[in-house]
């Protein structure tokens, strides 16, 4: 009876050890699975963070590039406008110079015409005096 009791006790102990071993294995497996899942989540978070940072950096570079291109275009437009204004000013100055020259020439011709009229009037006056003197 004692032997039977010992066998039963040994069997019970063996079952309990097995059950505890199985329980320990299950707990260890669950812990390992949780740790693996947590590691995957951390890795996914890290990858997302790196992707977000890369996206932000690319966006910044694109914004800087677009800003530089816009400034370059504005600078070129400003230069074109300045060149156009300088050309318009040059043409205006030439036209003004021509206008002044034409006015000068017209005034000179007018002055010459007045001088000729005065000379003609004086000559007529002298001719009349001479004719009057000869007539008398």
XYZ file of C-alpha atoms in Angstrom:
136
model
C 0.000 0.000 0.000
C 2.822 2.230 0.845
C 4.287 1.455 -2.527
C 1.082 2.214 -4.267
C 0.831 5.466 -2.408
C 4.352 6.307 -3.366
C 3.651 5.495 -7.005
C 0.546 7.639 -6.996
C 2.458 10.404 -5.278
C 5.264 10.067 -7.809
C 2.763 10.099 -10.660
C 1.074 13.142 -9.215
C 4.408 14.833 -8.747
C 5.404 13.928 -12.307
C 2.068 15.261 -13.646
C 2.422 18.421 -11.568
C 5.994 18.893 -12.744
C 4.885 18.289 -16.328
C 1.934 20.642 -15.884
C 4.186 23.258 -14.296
C 6.744 22.715 -17.042
C 4.015 23.063 -19.662
C 2.716 26.169 -17.859
C 6.247 27.592 -17.689
C 6.726 26.840 -21.396
C 3.398 28.469 -22.252
C 4.264 31.547 -20.174
C 7.755 31.683 -21.702
C 6.220 31.350 -25.211
C 3.689 34.101 -24.485
C 6.423 36.344 -23.103
C 8.594 35.642 -26.156
C 5.639 36.333 -28.482
C 4.841 39.589 -26.640
C 8.488 40.654 -26.777
C 8.667 39.792 -30.490
C 5.419 41.678 -31.153
C 6.703 44.643 -29.157
C 10.011 44.561 -31.054
C 8.106 44.494 -34.377
C 5.963 47.450 -33.243
C 9.067 49.378 -32.169
C 10.745 48.598 -35.487
C 7.614 49.668 -37.392
C 7.471 52.911 -35.367
C 11.164 53.549 -36.022
C 10.751 52.856 -39.750
C 7.719 55.180 -39.888
C 9.644 57.872 -38.013
C 12.596 57.552 -40.401
C 10.246 57.661 -43.409
C 8.499 60.743 -41.971
C 11.839 62.460 -41.313
C 13.005 61.629 -44.836
C 9.736 62.959 -46.265
C 10.075 66.168 -44.233
C 13.680 66.628 -45.381
C 12.681 66.067 -49.027
C 9.796 68.523 -48.652
C 12.129 71.129 -47.168
C 14.583 70.663 -50.027
C 11.755 70.987 -52.563
C 10.469 74.155 -50.875
C 13.983 75.653 -50.828
C 14.514 74.686 -54.486
C 11.154 76.175 -55.522
C 11.925 79.354 -53.566
C 15.338 79.667 -55.245
C 13.773 79.101 -58.685
C 11.093 81.707 -57.963
C 13.724 84.217 -56.807
C 15.786 83.495 -59.940
C 12.732 84.023 -62.170
C 11.880 87.268 -60.353
C 15.488 88.435 -60.722
C 15.425 87.638 -64.467
C 12.076 89.404 -64.868
C 13.500 92.402 -63.009
C 16.533 92.438 -65.291
C 14.315 92.189 -68.385
C 12.151 95.019 -67.069
C 15.225 97.138 -66.336
C 16.631 96.485 -69.812
C 13.254 97.393 -71.330
C 13.065 100.594 -69.284
C 16.633 101.520 -70.216
C 15.862 100.919 -73.907
C 12.662 102.984 -73.658
C 14.624 105.757 -71.928
C 17.325 105.642 -74.628
C 14.696 105.895 -77.372
C 12.971 108.744 -75.519
C 16.293 110.586 -75.146
C 17.001 110.149 -78.876
C 13.538 111.417 -79.777
C 13.958 114.398 -77.452
C 17.382 115.115 -78.963
C 15.904 114.932 -82.488
C 13.002 117.156 -81.415
C 15.387 119.735 -79.938
C 17.499 119.608 -83.125
C 14.392 120.021 -85.330
C 13.219 122.954 -83.196
C 16.703 124.489 -83.398
C 16.764 124.061 -87.187
C 13.222 125.452 -87.510
C 14.139 128.443 -85.333
C 17.311 128.975 -87.366
C 15.340 128.898 -90.656
C 12.753 131.237 -89.166
C 15.520 133.572 -88.014
C 17.117 133.440 -91.480
C 13.715 134.181 -93.037
C 13.254 137.167 -90.697
C 16.747 138.433 -91.506
C 16.001 138.021 -95.227
C 12.677 139.870 -94.824
C 14.379 142.663 -92.880
C 17.153 142.873 -95.500
C 14.522 142.918 -98.249
C 12.551 145.626 -96.448
C 15.696 147.694 -95.957
C 16.648 147.181 -99.594
C 13.143 148.185 -100.717
C 13.278 151.214 -98.462
C 16.627 152.259 -99.941
C 15.355 151.629 -103.469
C 12.346 153.790 -102.758
C 14.586 156.539 -101.351
C 16.807 156.324 -104.397
C 13.838 156.384 -106.747
C 12.394 159.318 -104.822
C 15.750 161.077 -104.977
C 15.997 160.467 -108.731
C 12.429 161.514 -109.297
C 12.890 164.812 -107.555
